[in-house]
Amino acid sequence: MSFSDFDPTIKGTLPADFQWGYATAAPQIEGAWNKDGKGLSIWDTFGHTPGKVKDSSTADDTTRSYDFYKRDVARMKAYGVTGYRFSLSWSRIIPLGSKDDPVNEQGLKFYSDLVDELLANGITPFVTLFHWDTPQELENRYGGMLNKEKYIPDFNRYARVCFERLGDRVKNWITYNEPGVYTLAGYAAGVHAPGRSSFRDRNEEGDSSTEPFIVAHTELLSHAHVARIYKEEFKPSQKGTIMITLHGNWNEPWDADDPKHVEAAQRAQEFEIAWFADPLYKTGDYPPSMRAQLGDRLPRFTSEESKLVLGSSEAYGMNSYTTFFVKNRDAEPDINDHKGNVEVFDTNKQGVERGIESDTPWLRTSPHGWGKLLRWIWDRYQTPIFITENGTTAKGEHDFKPSGPDDILEDPHRVDFFKSYLTEVAKASQEGVVIKSYFGWTFTDNWEWAAGFTDRFGVTWVDFNDPEKPRYAKRSAYFLKEFFGHLIAESKK
Ligand code: NOJ
């Protein structure tokens, strides 16, 4: 394949200090689930509960990046990245989780060594404090994020330990990864840890009509407390930045000529993104469309809380993958609705598909919607955007049989995905949307939560059947290196 036919009109459109690389999350790649003093997280418990994970796998080993991190950093360097986004496992650092529990020095050492290894290889670390793996003990003691009075001091202390011990070298902090998915999948649908919902065929406990909003409120407030701690106690000497990463796909009206469906798509966008982003970047409060549908089930901010939350995140961390068509529902909203009383479709009224299928049912290649979303976020929030995740699975990758250690898996579907999405990034940048980073999801194939090993999102193929978890590059890894060489402006020094 030749990469020489890149569009000349987008050459050098991204600034010279643009950061790009791959994102990962501790539970999905580390393995070593009970090694060197690590405590249990809710995902360890969930993965060991029969019937919860599609292929009955656990995160016990996954890619074993805990053991092989040096090799992984070397591979990333060969892929040409400038940055690497990874998450810290709270229960590896504080095994029991709370403010009064001891710190595990071996756990901290692992992350400190990883940071050193990255810096020695010229790779900038972007560190997420929380990527869904609440310490199990906090869940047992007081219900985790359902109890904001108890949870906030514990999260504050965990964050302080991380800033104190890693902040001399880590300058890019992310408090939460996708707080919306954590609460919707864990407390509304009940298909992720901690596995709570109103559906008794699925979960023993929970209330999908209230808990997701309570947990989201805790996430926003605890993020804001930690951001304040960072800015007041650490930023003056460490000089880093702190933000939060939100999920959000694009919602396109099913019938763009019918105002009812246009409004429904906007409402869906607000339920998905503005739920978190309005309090953080716009008003200090939830969007009126949510208050109108949910009433008192949506918690309220005191005026002090509202001030604490608004402006707390210094940039917009953006995770996004795909687009859906959205139709208004005429009926009264269901008590367990979290989408803004809409129905979601793969095709629009004219029968146009939302995109080419991947190996993951919800995910289709839809660069057009992604381009609209970049502009929607910029127009509404006027905050610099760090793209912290974007990527795809591709059909047929489970059958790869490498012919030798240097064999490369050809993944044209993923190459096309990256090429089309990054072309939109370049065009939006040309129009003035401020975009500072792009992290592909993900570096290696990994443990995709409740989907286990059935979703291969990596630009590196992993043989999970081999205890050494050998890695093989996919073509897209080399494509991205070339393409960013084309897109990023040369520095003027
Ligand atoms: C978002 C999550 O942050 C990540 O953990 C997950 O694997 C990807 N999306 C793909 O579903």
CSV table of N, CA, C and O and ligand atoms in Angstrom, one decimal, residues 25 28 85 131-132 177-178 319 321 362 389 441 446 448-449 457, ligand 1:
chain,number,residue,atom,x,y,z
A,25,ALA,N,-6.5,1.6,29.1
A,25,ALA,CA,-7.0,1.7,30.5
A,25,ALA,C,-6.4,0.5,31.3
A,25,ALA,O,-6.4,-0.6,30.7
A,28,GLN,N,-8.0,-3.0,31.3
A,28,GLN,CA,-8.1,-3.7,30.0
A,28,GLN,C,-6.7,-4.3,29.5
A,28,GLN,O,-6.7,-5.1,28.6
A,85,ARG,N,-1.7,7.8,26.4
A,85,ARG,CA,-2.7,8.0,27.5
A,85,ARG,C,-3.0,6.7,28.1
A,85,ARG,O,-3.4,5.8,27.4
A,131,HIS,N,-10.5,5.1,35.4
A,131,HIS,CA,-11.1,4.5,34.2
A,131,HIS,C,-12.0,3.3,34.6
A,131,HIS,O,-11.7,2.2,34.3
A,132,TRP,N,-13.0,3.6,35.4
A,132,TRP,CA,-14.1,2.7,35.8
A,132,TRP,C,-13.8,1.7,36.9
A,132,TRP,O,-14.7,0.9,37.2
A,177,ASN,N,-12.5,9.1,33.1
A,177,ASN,CA,-12.8,8.7,31.7
A,177,ASN,C,-14.3,8.4,31.6
A,177,ASN,O,-14.8,7.5,32.3
A,178,GLU,N,-14.9,9.0,30.7
A,178,GLU,CA,-16.3,8.7,30.3
A,178,GLU,C,-17.2,8.5,31.6
A,178,GLU,O,-17.8,7.4,31.7
A,319,ASN,N,-14.0,11.7,23.8
A,319,ASN,CA,-14.0,10.3,23.3
A,319,ASN,C,-15.2,10.2,22.4
A,319,ASN,O,-16.3,10.5,22.8
A,321,TYR,N,-16.9,7.8,18.8
A,321,TYR,CA,-16.7,6.7,17.8
A,321,TYR,C,-17.6,6.7,16.6
A,321,TYR,O,-17.2,6.3,15.5
A,362,TRP,N,-22.5,-1.6,17.8
A,362,TRP,CA,-22.8,-0.2,17.9
A,362,TRP,C,-21.9,0.7,17.0
A,362,TRP,O,-22.2,1.8,16.8
A,389,GLU,N,-9.8,9.6,22.7
A,389,GLU,CA,-10.1,8.3,22.2
A,389,GLU,C,-10.9,8.3,20.9
A,389,GLU,O,-11.8,9.1,20.8
A,441,TRP,N,-7.8,4.7,19.8
A,441,TRP,CA,-8.2,3.5,20.7
A,441,TRP,C,-8.1,2.3,19.8
A,441,TRP,O,-8.9,2.2,18.9
A,446,ASN,N,-7.2,-5.7,23.5
A,446,ASN,CA,-7.3,-5.8,24.9
A,446,ASN,C,-8.6,-6.4,25.4
A,446,ASN,O,-9.3,-7.0,24.6
A,448,GLU,N,-12.1,-6.0,26.4
A,448,GLU,CA,-13.1,-4.9,26.1
A,448,GLU,C,-14.3,-5.1,27.1
A,448,GLU,O,-15.4,-5.4,26.8
A,449,TRP,N,-14.0,-5.0,28.4
A,449,TRP,CA,-15.0,-5.0,29.4
A,449,TRP,C,-15.9,-6.3,29.3
A,449,TRP,O,-15.4,-7.4,29.2
A,457,PHE,N,-9.8,-3.9,19.3
A,457,PHE,CA,-9.7,-2.5,18.9
A,457,PHE,C,-8.2,-2.0,18.6
A,457,PHE,O,-8.0,-0.9,18.2
B,1,NOJ,C1,-14.5,3.9,25.5
B,1,NOJ,C2,-13.8,3.4,26.8
B,1,NOJ,O1,-13.1,4.5,27.4
B,1,NOJ,C3,-12.8,2.3,26.5
B,1,NOJ,O2,-12.5,1.7,27.7
B,1,NOJ,C4,-13.4,1.3,25.6
B,1,NOJ,O3,-12.7,0.1,25.4
B,1,NOJ,C5,-13.7,1.9,24.2
B,1,NOJ,N1,-14.6,3.0,24.4
B,1,NOJ,C6,-14.2,1.0,23.2
B,1,NOJ,O4,-15.5,0.6,23.5
